[in-house]
XYZ file of C-alpha atoms in Angstrom:
594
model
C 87.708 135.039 162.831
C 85.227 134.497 160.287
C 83.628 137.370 158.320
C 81.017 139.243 159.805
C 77.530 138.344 157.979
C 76.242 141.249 155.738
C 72.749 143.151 156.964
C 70.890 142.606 153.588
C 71.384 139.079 154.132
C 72.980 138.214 150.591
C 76.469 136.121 150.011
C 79.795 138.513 150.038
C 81.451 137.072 146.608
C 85.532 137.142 147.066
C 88.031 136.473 144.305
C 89.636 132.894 144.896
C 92.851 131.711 143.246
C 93.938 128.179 143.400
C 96.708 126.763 140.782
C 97.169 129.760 138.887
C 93.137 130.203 138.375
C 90.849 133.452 139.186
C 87.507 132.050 140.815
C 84.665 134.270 142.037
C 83.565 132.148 145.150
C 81.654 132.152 148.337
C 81.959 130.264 151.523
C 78.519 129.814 152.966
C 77.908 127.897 156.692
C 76.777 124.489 156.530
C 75.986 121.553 158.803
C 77.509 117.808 158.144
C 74.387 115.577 158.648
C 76.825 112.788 160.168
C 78.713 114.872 163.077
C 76.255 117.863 163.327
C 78.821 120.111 163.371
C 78.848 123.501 160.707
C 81.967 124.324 158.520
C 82.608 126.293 155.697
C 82.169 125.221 151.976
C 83.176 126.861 149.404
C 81.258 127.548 146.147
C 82.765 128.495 142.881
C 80.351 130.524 140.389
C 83.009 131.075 137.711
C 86.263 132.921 136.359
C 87.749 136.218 137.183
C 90.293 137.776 134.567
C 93.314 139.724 135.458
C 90.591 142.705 134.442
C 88.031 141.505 136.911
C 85.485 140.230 134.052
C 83.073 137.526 135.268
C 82.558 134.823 133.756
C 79.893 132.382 134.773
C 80.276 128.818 135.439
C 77.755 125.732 135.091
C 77.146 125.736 138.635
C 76.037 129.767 138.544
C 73.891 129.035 134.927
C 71.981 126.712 136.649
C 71.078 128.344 140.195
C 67.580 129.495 140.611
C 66.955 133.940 140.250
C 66.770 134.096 144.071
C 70.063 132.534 144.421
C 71.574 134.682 141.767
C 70.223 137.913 143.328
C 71.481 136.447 146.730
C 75.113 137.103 145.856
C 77.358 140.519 146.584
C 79.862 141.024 143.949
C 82.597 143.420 144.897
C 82.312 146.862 143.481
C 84.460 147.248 140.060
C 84.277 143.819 138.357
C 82.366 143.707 135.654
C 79.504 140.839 135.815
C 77.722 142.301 132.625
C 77.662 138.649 131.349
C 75.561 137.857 133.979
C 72.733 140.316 133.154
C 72.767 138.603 129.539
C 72.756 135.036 130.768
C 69.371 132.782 130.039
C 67.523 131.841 133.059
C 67.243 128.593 133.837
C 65.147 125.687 132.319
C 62.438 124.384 135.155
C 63.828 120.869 133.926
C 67.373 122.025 135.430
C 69.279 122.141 132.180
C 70.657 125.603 131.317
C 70.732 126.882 128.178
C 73.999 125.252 126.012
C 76.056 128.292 125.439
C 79.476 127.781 122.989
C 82.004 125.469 124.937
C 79.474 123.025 125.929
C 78.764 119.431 125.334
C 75.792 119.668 122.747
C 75.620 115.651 122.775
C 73.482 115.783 125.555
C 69.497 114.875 124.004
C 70.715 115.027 120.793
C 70.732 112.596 117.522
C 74.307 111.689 116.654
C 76.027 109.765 113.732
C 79.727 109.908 114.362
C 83.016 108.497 113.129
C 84.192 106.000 115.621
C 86.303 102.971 114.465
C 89.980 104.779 114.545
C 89.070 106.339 118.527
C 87.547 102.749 118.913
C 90.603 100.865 117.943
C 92.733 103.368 120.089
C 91.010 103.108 123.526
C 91.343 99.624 123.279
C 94.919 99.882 122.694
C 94.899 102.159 125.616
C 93.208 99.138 127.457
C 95.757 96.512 126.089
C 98.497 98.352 127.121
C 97.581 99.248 130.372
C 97.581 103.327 130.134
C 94.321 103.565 130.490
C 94.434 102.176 134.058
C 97.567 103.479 134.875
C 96.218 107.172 134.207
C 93.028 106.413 136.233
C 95.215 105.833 139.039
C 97.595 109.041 138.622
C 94.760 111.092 138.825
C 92.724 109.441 141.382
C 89.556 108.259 139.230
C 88.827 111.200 138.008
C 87.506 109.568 134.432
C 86.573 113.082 133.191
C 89.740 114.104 133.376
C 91.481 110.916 131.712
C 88.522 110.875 128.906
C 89.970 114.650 128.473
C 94.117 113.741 127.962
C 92.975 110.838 125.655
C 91.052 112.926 123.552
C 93.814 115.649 123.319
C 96.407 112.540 122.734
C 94.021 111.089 120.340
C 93.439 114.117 117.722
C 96.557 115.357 116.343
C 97.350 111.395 115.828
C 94.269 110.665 113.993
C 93.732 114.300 112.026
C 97.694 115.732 111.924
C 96.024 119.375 112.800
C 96.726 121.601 116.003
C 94.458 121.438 118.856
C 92.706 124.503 117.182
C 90.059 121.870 115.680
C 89.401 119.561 118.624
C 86.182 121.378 118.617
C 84.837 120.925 115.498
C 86.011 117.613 115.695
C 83.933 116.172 118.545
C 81.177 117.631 116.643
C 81.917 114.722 113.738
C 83.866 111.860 115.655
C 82.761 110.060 119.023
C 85.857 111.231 121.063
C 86.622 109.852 124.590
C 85.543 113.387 126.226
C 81.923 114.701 125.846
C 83.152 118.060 126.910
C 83.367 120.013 124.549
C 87.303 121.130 124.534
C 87.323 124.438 122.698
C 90.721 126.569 122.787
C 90.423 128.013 126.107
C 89.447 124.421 127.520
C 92.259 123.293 126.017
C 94.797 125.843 127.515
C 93.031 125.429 131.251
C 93.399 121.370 131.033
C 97.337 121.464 129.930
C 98.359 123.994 131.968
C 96.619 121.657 135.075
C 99.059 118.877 134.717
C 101.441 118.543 137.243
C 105.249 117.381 137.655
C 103.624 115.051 140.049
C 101.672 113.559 137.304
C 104.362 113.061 135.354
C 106.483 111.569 138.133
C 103.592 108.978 139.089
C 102.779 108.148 135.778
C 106.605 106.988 135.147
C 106.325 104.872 138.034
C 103.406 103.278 136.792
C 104.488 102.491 133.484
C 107.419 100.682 135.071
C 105.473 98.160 136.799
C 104.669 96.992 133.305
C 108.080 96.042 131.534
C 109.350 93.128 130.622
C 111.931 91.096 132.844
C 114.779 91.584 131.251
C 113.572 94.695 129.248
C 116.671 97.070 127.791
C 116.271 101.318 128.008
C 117.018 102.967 124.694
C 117.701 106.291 125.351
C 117.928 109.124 122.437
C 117.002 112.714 122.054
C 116.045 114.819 118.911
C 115.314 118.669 118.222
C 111.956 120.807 117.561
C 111.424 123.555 116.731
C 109.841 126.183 118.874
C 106.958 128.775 118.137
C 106.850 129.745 121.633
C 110.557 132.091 121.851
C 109.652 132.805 125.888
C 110.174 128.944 126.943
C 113.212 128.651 128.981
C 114.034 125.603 127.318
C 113.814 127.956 123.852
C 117.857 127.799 122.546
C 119.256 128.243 119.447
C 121.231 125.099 118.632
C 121.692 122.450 115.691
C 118.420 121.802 113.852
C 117.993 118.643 112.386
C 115.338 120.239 110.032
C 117.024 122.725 108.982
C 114.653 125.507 110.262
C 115.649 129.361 111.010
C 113.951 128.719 114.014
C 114.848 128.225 118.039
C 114.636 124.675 119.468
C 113.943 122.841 122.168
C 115.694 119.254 123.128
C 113.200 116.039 123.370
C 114.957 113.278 125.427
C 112.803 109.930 125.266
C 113.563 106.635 127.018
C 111.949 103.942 124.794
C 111.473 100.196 125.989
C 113.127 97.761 123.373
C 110.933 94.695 124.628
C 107.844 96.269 125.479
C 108.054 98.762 122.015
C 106.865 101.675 124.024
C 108.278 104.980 125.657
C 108.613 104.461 129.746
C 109.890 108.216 130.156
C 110.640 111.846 128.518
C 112.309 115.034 129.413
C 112.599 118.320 127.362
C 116.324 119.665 127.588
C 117.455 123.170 126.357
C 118.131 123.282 122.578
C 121.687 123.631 122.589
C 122.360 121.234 125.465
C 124.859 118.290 123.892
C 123.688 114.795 124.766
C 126.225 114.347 126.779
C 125.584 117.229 129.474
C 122.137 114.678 130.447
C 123.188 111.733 131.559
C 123.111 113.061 135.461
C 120.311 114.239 135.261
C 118.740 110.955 132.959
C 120.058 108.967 135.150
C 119.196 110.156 138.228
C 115.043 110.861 137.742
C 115.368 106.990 136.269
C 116.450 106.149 139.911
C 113.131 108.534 141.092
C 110.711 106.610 139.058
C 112.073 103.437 139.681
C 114.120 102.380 136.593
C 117.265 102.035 138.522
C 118.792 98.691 137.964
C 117.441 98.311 134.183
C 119.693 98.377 131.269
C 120.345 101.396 129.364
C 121.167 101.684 125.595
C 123.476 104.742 124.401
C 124.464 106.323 121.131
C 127.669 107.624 120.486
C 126.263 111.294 121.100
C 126.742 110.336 125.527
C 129.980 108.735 124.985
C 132.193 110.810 126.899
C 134.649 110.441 129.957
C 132.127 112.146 132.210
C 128.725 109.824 131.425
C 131.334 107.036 131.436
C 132.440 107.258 135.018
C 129.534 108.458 136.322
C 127.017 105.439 135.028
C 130.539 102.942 136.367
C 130.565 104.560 139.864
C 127.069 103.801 140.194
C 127.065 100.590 139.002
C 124.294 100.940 136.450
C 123.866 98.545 133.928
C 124.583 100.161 130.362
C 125.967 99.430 126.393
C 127.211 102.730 125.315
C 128.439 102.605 121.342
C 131.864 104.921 121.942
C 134.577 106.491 120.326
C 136.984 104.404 118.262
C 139.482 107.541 119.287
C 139.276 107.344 122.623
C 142.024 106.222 124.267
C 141.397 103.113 126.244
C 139.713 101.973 122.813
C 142.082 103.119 120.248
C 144.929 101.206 122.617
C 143.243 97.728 122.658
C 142.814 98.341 118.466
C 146.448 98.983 118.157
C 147.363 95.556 120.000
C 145.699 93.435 117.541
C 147.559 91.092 115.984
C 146.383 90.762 112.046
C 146.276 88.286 110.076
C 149.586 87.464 107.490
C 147.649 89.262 104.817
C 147.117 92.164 106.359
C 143.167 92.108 106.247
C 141.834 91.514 109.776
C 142.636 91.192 113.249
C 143.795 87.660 114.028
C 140.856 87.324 117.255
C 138.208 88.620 115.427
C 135.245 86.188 114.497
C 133.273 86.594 111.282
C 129.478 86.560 111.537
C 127.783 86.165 108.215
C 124.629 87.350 108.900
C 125.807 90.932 109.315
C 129.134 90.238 107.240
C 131.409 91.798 110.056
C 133.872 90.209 112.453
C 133.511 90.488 115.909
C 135.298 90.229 119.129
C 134.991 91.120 123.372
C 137.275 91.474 125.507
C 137.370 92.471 129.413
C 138.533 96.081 129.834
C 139.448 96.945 133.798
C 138.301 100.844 134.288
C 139.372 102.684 137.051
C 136.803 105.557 138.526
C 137.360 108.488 141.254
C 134.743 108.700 143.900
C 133.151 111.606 145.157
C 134.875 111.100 148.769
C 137.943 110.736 147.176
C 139.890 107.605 145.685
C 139.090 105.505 143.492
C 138.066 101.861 142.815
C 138.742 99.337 139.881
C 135.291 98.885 137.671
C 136.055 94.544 136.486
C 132.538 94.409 135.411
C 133.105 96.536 131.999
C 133.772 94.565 128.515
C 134.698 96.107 124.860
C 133.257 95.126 122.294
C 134.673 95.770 118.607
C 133.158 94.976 115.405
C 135.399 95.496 112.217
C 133.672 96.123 108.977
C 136.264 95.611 105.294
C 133.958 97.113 102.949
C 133.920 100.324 105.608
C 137.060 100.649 105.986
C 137.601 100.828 102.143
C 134.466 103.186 101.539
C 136.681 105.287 104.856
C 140.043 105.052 103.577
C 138.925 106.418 100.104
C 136.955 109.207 101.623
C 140.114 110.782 103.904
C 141.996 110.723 100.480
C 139.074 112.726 99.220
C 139.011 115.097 101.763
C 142.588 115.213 101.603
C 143.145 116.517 98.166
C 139.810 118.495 98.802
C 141.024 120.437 101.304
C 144.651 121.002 100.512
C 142.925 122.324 97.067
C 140.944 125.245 99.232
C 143.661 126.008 101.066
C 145.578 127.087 98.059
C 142.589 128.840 96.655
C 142.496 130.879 99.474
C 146.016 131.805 100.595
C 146.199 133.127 96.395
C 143.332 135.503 97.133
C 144.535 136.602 100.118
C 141.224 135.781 102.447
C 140.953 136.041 105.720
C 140.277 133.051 108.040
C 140.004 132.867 111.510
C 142.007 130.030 113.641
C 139.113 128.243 114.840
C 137.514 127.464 111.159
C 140.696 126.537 110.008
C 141.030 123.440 112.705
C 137.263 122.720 112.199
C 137.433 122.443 108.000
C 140.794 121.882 107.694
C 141.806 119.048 109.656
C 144.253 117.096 107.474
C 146.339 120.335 107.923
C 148.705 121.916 109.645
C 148.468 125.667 108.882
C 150.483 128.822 109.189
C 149.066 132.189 109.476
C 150.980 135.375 109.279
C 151.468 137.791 112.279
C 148.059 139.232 112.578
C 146.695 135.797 112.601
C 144.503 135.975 109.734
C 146.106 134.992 106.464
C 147.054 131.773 105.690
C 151.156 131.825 104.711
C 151.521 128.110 104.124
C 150.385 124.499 105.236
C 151.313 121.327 104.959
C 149.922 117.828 105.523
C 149.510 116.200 109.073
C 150.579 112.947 108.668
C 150.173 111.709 112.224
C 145.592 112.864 112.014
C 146.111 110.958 108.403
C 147.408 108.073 109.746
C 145.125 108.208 112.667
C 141.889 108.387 110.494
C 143.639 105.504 108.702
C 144.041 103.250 111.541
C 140.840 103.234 112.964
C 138.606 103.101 110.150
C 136.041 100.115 109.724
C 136.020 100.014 113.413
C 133.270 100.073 115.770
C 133.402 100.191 119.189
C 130.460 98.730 122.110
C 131.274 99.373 126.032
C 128.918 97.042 128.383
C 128.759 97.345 131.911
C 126.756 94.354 134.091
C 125.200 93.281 130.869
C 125.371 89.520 130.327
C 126.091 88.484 126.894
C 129.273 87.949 124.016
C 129.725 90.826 121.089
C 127.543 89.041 118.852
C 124.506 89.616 121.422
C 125.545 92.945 122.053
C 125.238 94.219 118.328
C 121.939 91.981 118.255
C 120.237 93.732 121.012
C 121.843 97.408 119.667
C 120.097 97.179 116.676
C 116.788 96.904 118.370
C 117.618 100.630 118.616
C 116.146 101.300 115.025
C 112.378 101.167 116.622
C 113.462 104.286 118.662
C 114.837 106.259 115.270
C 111.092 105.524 113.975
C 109.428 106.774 117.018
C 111.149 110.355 116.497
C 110.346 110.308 113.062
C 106.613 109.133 113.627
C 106.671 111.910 116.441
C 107.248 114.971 113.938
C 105.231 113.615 110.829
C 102.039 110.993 111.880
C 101.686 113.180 114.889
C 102.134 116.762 114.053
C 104.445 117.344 116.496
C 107.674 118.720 114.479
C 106.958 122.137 116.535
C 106.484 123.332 119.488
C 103.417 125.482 119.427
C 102.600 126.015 123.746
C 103.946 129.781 125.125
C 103.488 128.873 128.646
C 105.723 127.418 130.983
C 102.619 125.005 132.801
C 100.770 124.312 128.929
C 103.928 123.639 127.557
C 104.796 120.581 130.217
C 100.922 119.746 129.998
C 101.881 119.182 126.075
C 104.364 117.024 126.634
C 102.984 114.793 129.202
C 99.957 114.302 126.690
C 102.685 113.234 123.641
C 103.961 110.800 125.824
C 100.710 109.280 126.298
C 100.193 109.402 122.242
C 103.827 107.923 121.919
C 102.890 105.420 123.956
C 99.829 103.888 122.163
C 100.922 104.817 118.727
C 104.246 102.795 119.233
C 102.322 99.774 120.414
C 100.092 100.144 117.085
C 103.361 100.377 114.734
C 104.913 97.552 116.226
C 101.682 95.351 115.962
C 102.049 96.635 112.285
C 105.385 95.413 111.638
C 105.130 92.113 113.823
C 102.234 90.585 112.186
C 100.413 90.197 108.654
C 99.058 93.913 108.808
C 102.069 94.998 106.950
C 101.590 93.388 103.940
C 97.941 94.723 103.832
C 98.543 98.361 104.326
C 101.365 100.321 103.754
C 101.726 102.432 106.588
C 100.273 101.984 110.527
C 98.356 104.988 109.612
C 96.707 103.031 107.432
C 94.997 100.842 109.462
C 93.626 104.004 111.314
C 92.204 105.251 107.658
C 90.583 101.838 107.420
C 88.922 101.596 110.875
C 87.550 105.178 110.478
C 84.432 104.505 108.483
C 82.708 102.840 110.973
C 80.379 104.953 113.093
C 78.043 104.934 116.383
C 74.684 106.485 116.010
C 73.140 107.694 119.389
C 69.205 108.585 118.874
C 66.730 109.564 121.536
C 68.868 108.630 124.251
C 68.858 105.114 123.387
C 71.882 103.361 123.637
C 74.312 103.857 121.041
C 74.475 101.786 117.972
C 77.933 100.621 115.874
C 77.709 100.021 112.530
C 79.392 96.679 111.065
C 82.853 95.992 111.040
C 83.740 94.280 107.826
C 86.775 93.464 105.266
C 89.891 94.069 106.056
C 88.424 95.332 109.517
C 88.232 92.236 110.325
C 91.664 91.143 109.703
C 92.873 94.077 112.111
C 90.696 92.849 114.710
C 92.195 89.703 114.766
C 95.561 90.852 114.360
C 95.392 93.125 117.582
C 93.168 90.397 119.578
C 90.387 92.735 119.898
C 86.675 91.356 120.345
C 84.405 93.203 117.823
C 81.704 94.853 119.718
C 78.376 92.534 120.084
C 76.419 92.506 116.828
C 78.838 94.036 114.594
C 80.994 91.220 113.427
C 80.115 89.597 110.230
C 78.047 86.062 109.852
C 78.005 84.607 107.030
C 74.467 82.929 106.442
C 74.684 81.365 103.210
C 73.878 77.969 103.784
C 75.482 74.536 102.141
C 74.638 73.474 98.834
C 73.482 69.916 98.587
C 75.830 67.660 96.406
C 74.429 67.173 92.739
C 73.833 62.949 92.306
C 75.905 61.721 89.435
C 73.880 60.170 86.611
């Protein structure tokens, strides 16, 4: 039953919470025009804190004094920002308290040729559109995420500044996105966005695109994330990290999906789950690229029973690798394997062969894989630069272990295996002090035997071992994506404390991964790199050019010239109308010979 109607006639205020948020709201009877029939509506006039402080929204700043005397608040919150609000201008504007857009009627002059060069990248590439349709048109709300994914690119500072910011550059967003705006808009992104917007970005790869998949380490401000773990920073940092896992297109140069892991989770512990939100987004039957870091037994016969599509650089100590190395044949010096076949553009030899893997199903059984092919590559000069550094570490270590059975230190078992491989050591009865080692020859020989070898597994992947290492090497783009990610884009921590901002973060990198990728590679692909010496410095170049806005006439761009030009035309951008140079000098007549 609907509440019963108060006798002093004014509009019972209740507290509303949708998504996490504290509204004050109303619900007054109305009447559709079309059907004639009345329903409720509800009205939002603002925030409610935990405390019960009202705070005034847009929609309450500008209602008239009788409809602001017309509402009930409930007795205890505290509405004394309402007795120290403005009233309202006649004209229907309310007074521009801190937070909002002060562009509005205003004379600008603001930086614009860096946020100009990036929303048409955003155009190019097709995020633009693709983020329109995740959140259902709403271009307020896009104009918003491309701001937030523009700044730290452009400036390297936290989102601290976005404020002052807008105040000096023309930024997608005319709201004004102070802290707490910021906070509110991260913390609205959903899972579901993130889902959708993977599925969009796969409608755009290549044909025969290839998946590089990789993960690096942050570290993490925020210590009450669950994904917060202590693990092995690549940084170096006394501080707790978190696990970045990016999928990176090796055609298209951009990332098609992320997902944060916890900080001490190995690489090889996500493959299920990789693998199986690729399926969800629709990435199912595309190739994936692997490091050694998801070699394992597990990843192996799980991405074989599926049937995916994968080249997975493995273990040269495995065993159904290390096998097929010790049935080479070499040559009658000695040198190289008899099969191999030398490439001289990377100076290695190389060789594939079929290699018949047998899985176990879930339902029990098992089934023959015949689709899977080793690849080995076998380097001379490593092998040499190998077999001098195990005679190194050798004498290096046999030398320690001396020093410290003499002084009598204690060691436990598990360091010893760890630093003392080479060795086979014997402790005394209390299992602490070493009482003698000696060398083990069969780990020597081992580390002997299979250096200067590389090892390549393919599954469903056309192509012989010299295409395989071509197309692995395309993984190098990816290394220079993580280390663009934690220098040109300030993101080497992890500064959200919330469980919602902290996925809104991430979902907003992505989208500045995506379109900062597509710049570097344009970069590196065409003339631009011998004109500027990093991708960052195209942005520096761009910046100078402004748009002036004056008396609500329509805005104005200054002229792009110089080396402007050039980046124009190396992107395939159209300079705006009237800015692009003309050159008027006219023809000089030929002088007549005398």
């Amino acid at each position: 039953m609907p509440r019963p109607a108060r006798s002093d006639g004014k509009q019972p205020v209740y507290l509303y919470v949708c998504k996490g948020y504290r509204y004050a709201s109303t619900q007054p009877m109305t009447i559709d025009p079309a059907t004639g029939k009345k329903r409720l509506t509800r009205v939002l006039w603002g925030l409610v804190s935990e405390s019960l402080v009202f705070t005034p929204n847009k929609t309450f700043r500008l209602a008239d004094p009788a409809t602001r005397a017309s509402l009930a608040f409930p007795v205890g919150w505290d509405i004394s920002a309402v007795k120290d609000l403005p009233a309202p201008d006649p004209s229907g504007s309310a007074a521009a308290p801190r937070g909002r857009p002060p562009y509005e009627g205003d004379d600008v002059n603001r930086l614009y040729g860096d946020i100009w060069l990036l929303e048409n990248i955003c155009e190019r590439t097709g995020m633009k559109a693709d983020l329109l349709s995740v959140f259902e048109g709403d271009k307020e709300k896009v104009a918003d995420l491309l701001t937030l994914a523009f700044f730290p690119y452009l400036t390297g500072f936290n989102y601290n500044r976005v404020e002052r910011w807008q105040r000096i550059c023309k930024a997608p967003s005319d709201r004004v996105l102070s802290p707490d705006e910021v906070t509110h808009f991260m913390q609205s992104l959903t899972e579901a966005n993130r889902m959708e917007l993977f599925r969009m970005r796969k409608k755009r790869l290549h044909d025969n695109e290839f998946l590089a998949v990789d993960s690096t380490s942050r570290s993490s401000y925020g210590e009450s994330l669950s994904a917060v773990r202590w693990g092995k920073n690549k940084e170096g940092d006394r501080l707790p990290q978190v696990n970045d896992l990016v999928v990176y297109g090796l055609q298209s140069h951009m990332p098609v999906y992320y997902r944060q892991l916890p900080g001490n989770t190995p690489d090889t512990r996500t493959v299920d789950v990789l693998v199986t939100e690729l399926e969800h987004a629709g990435f199912g039957d595309t190739p994936l690229f692997m490091d050694r870091g998801y070699s394992s037994t597990g990843s192996l016969e799980l991405l074989a029973r599926k049937g995916k599509p994968f080249v997975m650089c493995s273990k040269v100590g495995w065993s159904l690798v290390s096998q097929v190395i010790d049935a080479l044949q070499l040559s009658a010096d000695g040198t190289r394997p008899v099969c191999f076949t030398v490439d001289p553009e990377y100076r290695l030899y190389h060789y594939q062969q079929d290699l018949p893997y047998t899985v176990s199903l879930n339902g029990g059984g098992t089934r023959e894989i015949k689709t899977m092919k080793l690849n080995l590559y076998y380097d001379p000069q490593r092998r040499g630069a190998d077999i001098m550094q195990v005679d190194i570490d050798v004498i290096s270590q046999g030398h320690e272990l001396g020093q410290i059975r003499e002084k009598g230190l204690e060691v436990g078992l598990k360091e010893l295996r760890s630093c003392f491989p080479y060795y086979s050591v014997t402790l005394d009865e209390g299992g602490k002090l070493v009482t003698g080692f000696e060398r083990n020859e069969e780990t020597i020989a081992k580390a002997l035997r299979l250096s200067g070898f590389i090892a390549i597994i393919s599954n469903k992947v056309d192509g012989d071992s010299k295409k395989i290492w071509d197309w692995y090497h395309l993984r190098d783009e990816q290394e220079k994506l993580f280390s663009q990610l934690k220098t040109q884009m300030a993101a080497r921590r992890c500064r959200a404390w919330s469980e919602e901002g902290h996925e809104g973060r991430l979902l907003v990198m992505f989208v500045a991964l995506t379109f900062s990728s597509f710049l570097r590679h344009v970069w590196k692909s065409t003339g631009l790199k011998e004109k500027f010496t990093t991708s960052l410095e195209i942005l520096d170049e761009m910046r100078s050019i402004r748009c002036m806005e004056h008396n609500h006439r329509a805005k104005k761009i200054t002229p792009f010239i110089g080396k402007q030009v050039d980046i124009c035309e190396a992107f395939g951008f159209e300079i705006p109308k009237g800015c692009a140079p003309v050159s008027k000098q006219k023809k000089k007549p030929e002088k007549a010979f005398k």
